[in-house]
GROMACS .gro file of C-alpha atoms in nm:
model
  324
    1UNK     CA    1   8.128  -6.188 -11.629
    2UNK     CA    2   8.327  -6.530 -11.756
    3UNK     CA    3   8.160  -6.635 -12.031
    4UNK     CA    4   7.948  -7.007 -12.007
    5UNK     CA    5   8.071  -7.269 -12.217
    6UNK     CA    6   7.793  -7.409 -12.400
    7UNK     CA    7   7.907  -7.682 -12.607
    8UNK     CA    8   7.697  -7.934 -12.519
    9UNK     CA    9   7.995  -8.196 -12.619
   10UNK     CA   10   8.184  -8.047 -12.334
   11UNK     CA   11   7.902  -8.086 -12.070
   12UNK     CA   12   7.812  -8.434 -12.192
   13UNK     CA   13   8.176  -8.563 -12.133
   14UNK     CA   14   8.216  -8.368 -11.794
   15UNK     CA   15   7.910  -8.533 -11.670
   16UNK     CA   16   8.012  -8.899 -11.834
   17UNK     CA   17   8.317  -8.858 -11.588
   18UNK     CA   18   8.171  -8.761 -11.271
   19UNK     CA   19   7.924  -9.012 -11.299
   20UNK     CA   20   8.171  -9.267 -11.368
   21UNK     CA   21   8.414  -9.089 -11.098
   22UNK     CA   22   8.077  -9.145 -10.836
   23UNK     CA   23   7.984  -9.472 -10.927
   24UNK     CA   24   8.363  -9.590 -10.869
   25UNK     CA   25   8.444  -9.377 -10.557
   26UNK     CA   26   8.134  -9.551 -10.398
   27UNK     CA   27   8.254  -9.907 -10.526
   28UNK     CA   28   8.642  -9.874 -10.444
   29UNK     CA   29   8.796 -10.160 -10.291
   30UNK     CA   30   8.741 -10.162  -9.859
   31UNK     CA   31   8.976 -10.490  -9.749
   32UNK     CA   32   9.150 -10.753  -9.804
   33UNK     CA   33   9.024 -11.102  -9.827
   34UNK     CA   34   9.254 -11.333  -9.615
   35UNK     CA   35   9.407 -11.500  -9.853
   36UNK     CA   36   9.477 -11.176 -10.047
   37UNK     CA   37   9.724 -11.148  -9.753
   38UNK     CA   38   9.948 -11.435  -9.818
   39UNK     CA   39  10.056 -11.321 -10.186
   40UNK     CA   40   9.944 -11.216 -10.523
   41UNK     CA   41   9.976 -10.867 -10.697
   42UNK     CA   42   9.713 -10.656 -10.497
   43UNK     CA   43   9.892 -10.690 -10.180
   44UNK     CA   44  10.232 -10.631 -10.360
   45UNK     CA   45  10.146 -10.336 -10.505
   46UNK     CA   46   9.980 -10.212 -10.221
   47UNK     CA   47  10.284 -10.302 -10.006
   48UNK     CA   48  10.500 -10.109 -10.274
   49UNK     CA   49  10.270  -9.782 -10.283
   50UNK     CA   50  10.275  -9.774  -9.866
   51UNK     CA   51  10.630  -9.850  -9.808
   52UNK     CA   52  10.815  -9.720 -10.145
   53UNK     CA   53  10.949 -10.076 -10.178
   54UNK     CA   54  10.981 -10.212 -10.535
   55UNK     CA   55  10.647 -10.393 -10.674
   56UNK     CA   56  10.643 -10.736 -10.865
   57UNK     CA   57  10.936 -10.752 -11.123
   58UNK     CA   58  11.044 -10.575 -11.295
   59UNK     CA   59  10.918 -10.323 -11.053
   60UNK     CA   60  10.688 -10.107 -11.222
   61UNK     CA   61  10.854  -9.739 -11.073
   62UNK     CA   62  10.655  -9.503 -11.250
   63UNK     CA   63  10.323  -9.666 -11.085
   64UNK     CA   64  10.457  -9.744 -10.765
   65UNK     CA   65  10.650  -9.394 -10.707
   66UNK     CA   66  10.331  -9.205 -10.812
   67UNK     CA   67  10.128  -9.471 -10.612
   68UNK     CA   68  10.350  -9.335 -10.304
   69UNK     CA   69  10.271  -8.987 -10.329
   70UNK     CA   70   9.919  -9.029 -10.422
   71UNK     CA   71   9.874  -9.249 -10.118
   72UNK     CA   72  10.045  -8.984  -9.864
   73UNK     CA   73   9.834  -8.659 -10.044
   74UNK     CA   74   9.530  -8.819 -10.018
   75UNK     CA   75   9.587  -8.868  -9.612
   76UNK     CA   76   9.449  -8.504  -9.552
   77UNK     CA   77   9.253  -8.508  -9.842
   78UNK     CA   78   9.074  -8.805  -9.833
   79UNK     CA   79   9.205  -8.984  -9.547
   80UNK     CA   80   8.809  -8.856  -9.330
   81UNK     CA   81   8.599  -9.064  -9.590
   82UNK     CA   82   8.848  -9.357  -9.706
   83UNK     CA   83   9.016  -9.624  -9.490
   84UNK     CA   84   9.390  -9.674  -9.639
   85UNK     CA   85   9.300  -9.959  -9.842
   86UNK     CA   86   9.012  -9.696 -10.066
   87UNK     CA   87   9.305  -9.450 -10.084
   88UNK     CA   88   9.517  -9.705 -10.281
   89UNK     CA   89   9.274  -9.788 -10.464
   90UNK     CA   90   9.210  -9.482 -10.585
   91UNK     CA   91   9.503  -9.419 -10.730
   92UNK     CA   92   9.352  -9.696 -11.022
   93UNK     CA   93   9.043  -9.459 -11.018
   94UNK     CA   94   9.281  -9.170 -11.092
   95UNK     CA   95   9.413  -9.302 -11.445
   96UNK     CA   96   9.080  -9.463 -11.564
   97UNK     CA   97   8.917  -9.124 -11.518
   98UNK     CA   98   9.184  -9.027 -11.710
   99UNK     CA   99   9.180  -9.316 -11.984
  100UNK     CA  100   8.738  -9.233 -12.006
  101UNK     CA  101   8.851  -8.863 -12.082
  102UNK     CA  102   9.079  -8.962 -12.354
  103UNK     CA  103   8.818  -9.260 -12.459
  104UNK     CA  104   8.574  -8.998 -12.503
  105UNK     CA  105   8.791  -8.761 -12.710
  106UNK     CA  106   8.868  -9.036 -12.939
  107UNK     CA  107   8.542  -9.144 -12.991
  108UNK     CA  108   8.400  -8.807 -13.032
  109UNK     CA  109   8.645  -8.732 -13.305
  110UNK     CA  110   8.577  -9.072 -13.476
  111UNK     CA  111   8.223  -8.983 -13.475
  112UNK     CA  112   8.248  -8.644 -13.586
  113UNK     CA  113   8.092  -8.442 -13.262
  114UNK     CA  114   7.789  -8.697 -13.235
  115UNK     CA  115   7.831  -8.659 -12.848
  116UNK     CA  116   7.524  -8.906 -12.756
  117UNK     CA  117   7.682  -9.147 -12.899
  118UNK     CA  118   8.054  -9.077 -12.734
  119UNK     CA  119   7.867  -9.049 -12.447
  120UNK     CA  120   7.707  -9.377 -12.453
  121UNK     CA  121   7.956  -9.555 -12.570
  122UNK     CA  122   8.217  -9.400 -12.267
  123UNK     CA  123   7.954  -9.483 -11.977
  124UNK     CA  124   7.948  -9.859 -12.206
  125UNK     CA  125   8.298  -9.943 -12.176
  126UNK     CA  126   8.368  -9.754 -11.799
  127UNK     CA  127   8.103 -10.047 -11.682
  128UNK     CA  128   8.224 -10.325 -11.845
  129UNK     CA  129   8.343 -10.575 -11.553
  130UNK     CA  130   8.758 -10.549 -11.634
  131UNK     CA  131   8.722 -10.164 -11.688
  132UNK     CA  132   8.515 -10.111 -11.368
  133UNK     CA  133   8.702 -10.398 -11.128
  134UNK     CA  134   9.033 -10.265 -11.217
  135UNK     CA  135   8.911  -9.872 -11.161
  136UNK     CA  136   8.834  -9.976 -10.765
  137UNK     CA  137   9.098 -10.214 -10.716
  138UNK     CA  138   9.537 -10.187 -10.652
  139UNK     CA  139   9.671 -10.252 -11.010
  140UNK     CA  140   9.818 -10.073 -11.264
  141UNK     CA  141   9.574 -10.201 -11.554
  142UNK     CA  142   9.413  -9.820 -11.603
  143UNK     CA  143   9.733  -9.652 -11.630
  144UNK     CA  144   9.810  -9.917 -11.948
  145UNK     CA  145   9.502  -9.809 -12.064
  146UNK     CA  146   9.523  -9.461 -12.043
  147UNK     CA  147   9.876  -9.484 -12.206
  148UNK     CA  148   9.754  -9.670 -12.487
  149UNK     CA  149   9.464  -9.411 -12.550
  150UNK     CA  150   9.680  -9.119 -12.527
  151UNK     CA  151   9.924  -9.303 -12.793
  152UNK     CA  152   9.641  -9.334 -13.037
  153UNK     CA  153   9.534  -8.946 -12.948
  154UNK     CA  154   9.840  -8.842 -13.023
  155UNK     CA  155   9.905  -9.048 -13.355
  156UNK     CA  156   9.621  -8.868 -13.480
  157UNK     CA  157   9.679  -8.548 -13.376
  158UNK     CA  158  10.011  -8.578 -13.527
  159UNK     CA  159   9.834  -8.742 -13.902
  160UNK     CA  160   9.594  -8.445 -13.875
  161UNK     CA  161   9.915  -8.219 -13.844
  162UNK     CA  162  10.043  -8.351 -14.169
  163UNK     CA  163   9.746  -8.304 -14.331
  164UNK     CA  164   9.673  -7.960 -14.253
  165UNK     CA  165  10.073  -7.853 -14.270
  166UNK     CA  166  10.120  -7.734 -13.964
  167UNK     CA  167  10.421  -7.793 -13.747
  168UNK     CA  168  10.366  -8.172 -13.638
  169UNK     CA  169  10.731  -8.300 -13.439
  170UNK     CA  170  10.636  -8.202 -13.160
  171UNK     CA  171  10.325  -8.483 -13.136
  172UNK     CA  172  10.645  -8.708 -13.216
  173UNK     CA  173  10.857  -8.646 -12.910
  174UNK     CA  174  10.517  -8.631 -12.723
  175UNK     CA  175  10.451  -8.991 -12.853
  176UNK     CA  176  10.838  -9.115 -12.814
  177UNK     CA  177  10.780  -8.970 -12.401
  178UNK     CA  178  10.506  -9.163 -12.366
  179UNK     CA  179  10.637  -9.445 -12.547
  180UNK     CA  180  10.916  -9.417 -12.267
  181UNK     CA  181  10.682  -9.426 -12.018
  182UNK     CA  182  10.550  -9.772 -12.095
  183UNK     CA  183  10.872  -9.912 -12.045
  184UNK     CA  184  10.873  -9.807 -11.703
  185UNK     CA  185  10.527  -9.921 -11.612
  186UNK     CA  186  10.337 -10.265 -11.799
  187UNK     CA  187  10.547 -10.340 -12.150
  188UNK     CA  188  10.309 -10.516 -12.309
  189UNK     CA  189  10.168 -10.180 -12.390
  190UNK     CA  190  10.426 -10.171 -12.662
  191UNK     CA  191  10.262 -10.387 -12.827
  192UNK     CA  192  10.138 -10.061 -12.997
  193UNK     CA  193  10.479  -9.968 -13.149
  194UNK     CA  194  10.526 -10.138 -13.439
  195UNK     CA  195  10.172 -10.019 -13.567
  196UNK     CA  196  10.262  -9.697 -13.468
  197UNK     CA  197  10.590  -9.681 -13.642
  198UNK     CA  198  10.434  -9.801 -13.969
  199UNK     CA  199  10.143  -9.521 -13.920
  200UNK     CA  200  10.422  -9.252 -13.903
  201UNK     CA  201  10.695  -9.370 -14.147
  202UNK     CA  202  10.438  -9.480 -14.395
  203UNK     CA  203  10.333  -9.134 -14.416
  204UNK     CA  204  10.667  -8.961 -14.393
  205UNK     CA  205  10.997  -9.222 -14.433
  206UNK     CA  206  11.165  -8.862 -14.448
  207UNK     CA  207  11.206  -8.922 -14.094
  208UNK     CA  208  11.447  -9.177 -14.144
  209UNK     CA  209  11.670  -8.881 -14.247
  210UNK     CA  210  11.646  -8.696 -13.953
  211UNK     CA  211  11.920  -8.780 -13.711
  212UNK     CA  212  11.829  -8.450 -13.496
  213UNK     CA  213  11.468  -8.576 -13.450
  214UNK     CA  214  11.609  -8.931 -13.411
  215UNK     CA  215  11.806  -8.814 -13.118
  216UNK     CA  216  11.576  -8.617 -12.944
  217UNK     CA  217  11.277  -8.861 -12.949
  218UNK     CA  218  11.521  -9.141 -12.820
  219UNK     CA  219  11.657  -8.930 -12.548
  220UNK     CA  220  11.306  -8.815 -12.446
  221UNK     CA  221  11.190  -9.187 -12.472
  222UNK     CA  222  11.438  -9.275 -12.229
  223UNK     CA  223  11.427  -8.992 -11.943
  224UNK     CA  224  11.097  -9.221 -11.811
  225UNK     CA  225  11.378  -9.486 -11.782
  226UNK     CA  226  11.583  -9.342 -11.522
  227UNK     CA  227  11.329  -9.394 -11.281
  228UNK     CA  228  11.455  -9.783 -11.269
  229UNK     CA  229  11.701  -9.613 -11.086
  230UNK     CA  230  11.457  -9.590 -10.779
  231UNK     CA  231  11.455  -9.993 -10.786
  232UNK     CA  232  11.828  -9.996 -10.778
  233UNK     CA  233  11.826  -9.765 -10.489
  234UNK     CA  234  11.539  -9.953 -10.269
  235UNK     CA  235  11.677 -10.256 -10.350
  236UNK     CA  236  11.997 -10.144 -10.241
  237UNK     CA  237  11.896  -9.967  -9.902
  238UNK     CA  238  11.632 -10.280  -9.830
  239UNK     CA  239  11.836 -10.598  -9.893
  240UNK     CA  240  11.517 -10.785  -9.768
  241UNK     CA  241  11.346 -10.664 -10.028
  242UNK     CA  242  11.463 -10.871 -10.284
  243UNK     CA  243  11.286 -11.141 -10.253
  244UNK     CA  244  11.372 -11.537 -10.260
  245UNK     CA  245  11.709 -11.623 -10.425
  246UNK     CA  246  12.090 -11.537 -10.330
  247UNK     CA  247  12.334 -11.226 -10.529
  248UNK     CA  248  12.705 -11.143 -10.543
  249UNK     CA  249  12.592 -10.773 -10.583
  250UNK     CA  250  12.330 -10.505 -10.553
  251UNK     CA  251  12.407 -10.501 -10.936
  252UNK     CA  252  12.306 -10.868 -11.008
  253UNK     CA  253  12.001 -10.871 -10.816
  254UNK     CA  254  11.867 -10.584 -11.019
  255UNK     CA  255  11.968 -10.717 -11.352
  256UNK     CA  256  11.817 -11.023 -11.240
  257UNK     CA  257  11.437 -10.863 -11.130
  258UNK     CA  258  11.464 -10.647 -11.436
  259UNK     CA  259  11.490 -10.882 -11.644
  260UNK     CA  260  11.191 -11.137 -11.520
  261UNK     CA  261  11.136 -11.486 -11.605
  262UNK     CA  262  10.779 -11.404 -11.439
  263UNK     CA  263  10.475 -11.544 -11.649
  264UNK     CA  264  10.768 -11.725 -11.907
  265UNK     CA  265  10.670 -12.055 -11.768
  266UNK     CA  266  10.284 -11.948 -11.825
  267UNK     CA  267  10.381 -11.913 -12.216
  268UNK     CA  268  10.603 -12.153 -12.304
  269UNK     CA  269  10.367 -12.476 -12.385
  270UNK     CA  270  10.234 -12.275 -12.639
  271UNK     CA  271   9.881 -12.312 -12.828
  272UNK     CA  272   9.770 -12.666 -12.773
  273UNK     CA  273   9.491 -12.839 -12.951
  274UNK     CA  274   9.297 -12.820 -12.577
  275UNK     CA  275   9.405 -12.489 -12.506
  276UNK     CA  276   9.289 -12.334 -12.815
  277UNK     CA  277   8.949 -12.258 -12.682
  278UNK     CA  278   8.859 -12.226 -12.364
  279UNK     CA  279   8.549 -12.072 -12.107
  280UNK     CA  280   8.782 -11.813 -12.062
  281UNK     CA  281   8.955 -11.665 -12.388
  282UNK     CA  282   8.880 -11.575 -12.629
  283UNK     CA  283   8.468 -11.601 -12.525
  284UNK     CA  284   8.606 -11.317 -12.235
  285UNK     CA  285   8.560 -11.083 -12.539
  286UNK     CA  286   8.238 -11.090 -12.678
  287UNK     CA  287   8.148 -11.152 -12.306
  288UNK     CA  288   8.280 -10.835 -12.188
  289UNK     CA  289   8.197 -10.614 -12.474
  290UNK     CA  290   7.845 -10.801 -12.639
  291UNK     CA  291   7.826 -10.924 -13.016
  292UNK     CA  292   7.663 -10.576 -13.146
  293UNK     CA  293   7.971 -10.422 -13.000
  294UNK     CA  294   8.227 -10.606 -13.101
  295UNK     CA  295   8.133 -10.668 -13.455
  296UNK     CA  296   7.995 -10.312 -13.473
  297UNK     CA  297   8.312 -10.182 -13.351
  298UNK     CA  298   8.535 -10.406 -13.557
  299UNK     CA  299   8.410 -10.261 -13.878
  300UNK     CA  300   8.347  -9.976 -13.788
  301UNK     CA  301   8.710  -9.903 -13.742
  302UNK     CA  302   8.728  -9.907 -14.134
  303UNK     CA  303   8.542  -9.583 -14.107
  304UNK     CA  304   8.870  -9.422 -13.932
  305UNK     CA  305   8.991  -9.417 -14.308
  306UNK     CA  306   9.184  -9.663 -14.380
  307UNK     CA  307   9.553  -9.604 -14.232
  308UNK     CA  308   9.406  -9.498 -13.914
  309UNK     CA  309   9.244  -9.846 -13.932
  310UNK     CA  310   9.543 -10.058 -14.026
  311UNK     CA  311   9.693  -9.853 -13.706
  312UNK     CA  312   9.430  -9.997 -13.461
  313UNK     CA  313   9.377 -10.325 -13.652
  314UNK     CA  314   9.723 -10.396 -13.604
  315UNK     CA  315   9.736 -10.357 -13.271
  316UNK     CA  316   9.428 -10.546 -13.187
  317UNK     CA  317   9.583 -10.821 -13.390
  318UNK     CA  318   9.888 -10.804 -13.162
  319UNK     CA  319   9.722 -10.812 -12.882
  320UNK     CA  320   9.504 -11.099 -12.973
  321UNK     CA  321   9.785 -11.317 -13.025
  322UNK     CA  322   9.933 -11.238 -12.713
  323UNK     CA  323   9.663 -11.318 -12.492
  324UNK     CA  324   9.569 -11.599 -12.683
   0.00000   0.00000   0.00000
């Protein structure tokens, strides 16, 4: 007989993921709203994931072409339980499952195996109020997430590599594929890469001196990138597509959505005395995650050792800035 697995780490994070899979199937996004209908993101993407249209620039291909063919295999699967508008949404319930699994990995590494505490801290942050709105709802916020998590797996998978001596370049083109990735879904996720880079070439600058591992990491960062040829190709076949605005060519229209002023207009007053602290940021943080959390999880990132923590400080710093 097949033997039972009992690792209670395993069983712990199974069951943090089917009770987070549960308590978002049963909470998934039934309708529109009216005015949901006359513009906005959700019923863009939603468009994009029914029709295989191009989303909101620049077009986000790997989300919307995998939004496509999640929303036609889930017809006979799911299509006797969930309206249409629950399928699509679903598809954001696919990649924060995901992201929790990875979550939990990382956090029961950190802690080394204290899986109560993984646990608890998983089920924490899968009911926060962005995690759990943007697990029932059309956007592609949990596949950012779940790329970002996976970056950070593999960073340290790769550092642990080193340390032990073990054959560690493949973790790199893993990381320069998924680094690829980002750039054809949100980009802000790369906020991550100049961290990352000084996590790896801090430890080995050797790698500087490797054109052959050069090459192969850009060309495997750039394979995700080819699927901004399925943009160029809807755009092409679906003129009405385009959106607002007149072009010479197929060719200018798509240099023009690729290249987005969208949200530039948003940025460019800057920080201003009145803007500098608002209801909204940056109170939305302790808000969403509590003081004990925050602070607690703040220093406790020191306890990652300290390159691992410049890694994730770094980012957070990033990110702060941004969004601020």
């Amino acid at each position: 007989p097949m033997a039972v697995n009992r690792d209670p780490r395993v069983w712990a994070g199974f069951a943090v993921i089917l009770l987070a899979a549960i308590l978002y199937l049963v909470t998934l996004d039934t309708g529109l709203r009216p005015d949901e209908l006359t513009g906005g993101d959700l019923i863009t993407h939603q468009y994009a994931q029914v029709q295989g249209r191009p989303s909101n620039a620049p077009g986000y291909p790997l989300y919307t072409m995998g939004g496509w063919l999640w929303y036609r295999v889930t017809r006979p699967l799911l299509g006797w339980a969930f309206n249409p508008i629950q399928r699509l949404a679903s598809y954001s319930t696919l990649w924060s499952l995901l992201s929790l699994s990875v979550l939990y990995l990382l956090i029961l590494r950190a802690t080394q195996g204290n899986w109560p505490l993984a646990a608890l801290s998983t089920v924490f942050y899968a009911t926060t109020y962005f995690f759990w709105f943007y697990s029932v709802t059309t956007e592609q916020y949990t596949l950012a997430i779940f790329q970002t998590l996976l970056i950070v797996w593999l960073a340290f998978k790769w550092d642990e590599a080193q340390t032990q001596g073990e054959p560690s370049d493949r973790y790199l083109l893993f990381l320069a594929f998924v680094v690829g990735t980002c750039l054809a879904n949100l980009v802000t996720t790369l906020f991550i890469l100049p961290p990352l880079l000084w996590f790896v070439l801090g430890r080995r600058p050797d790698l500087l001196r490797s054109p052959k591992l050069i090459l192969a990491s850009v060309a495997v960062a750039l394979l995700p990138v080819l699927s901004y040829a399925y943009v160029y190709a809807r755009g092409a076949a679906h003129p009405e597509w385009r959106g607002e605005g007149q072009w010479p060519s197929t060719w200018a229209w798509f240099v023009d959505f690729v290249t987005t002023q969208q949200g530039r207009d948003e940025l460019a007053p800057g920080l201003s005395f009145g803007q500098f602290f608002t209801a909204e940021f940056p109170p939305l943080i302790w808000g969403e995650l509590t003081w004990i959390v925050l602070i607690g999880g703040l220093v406790g990132i020191w306890w990652l050792g300290r390159r691992r923590a410049f890694f994730i400080y770094g980012t957070l710093a990033i990110y702060f800035l941004f969004c601020w």
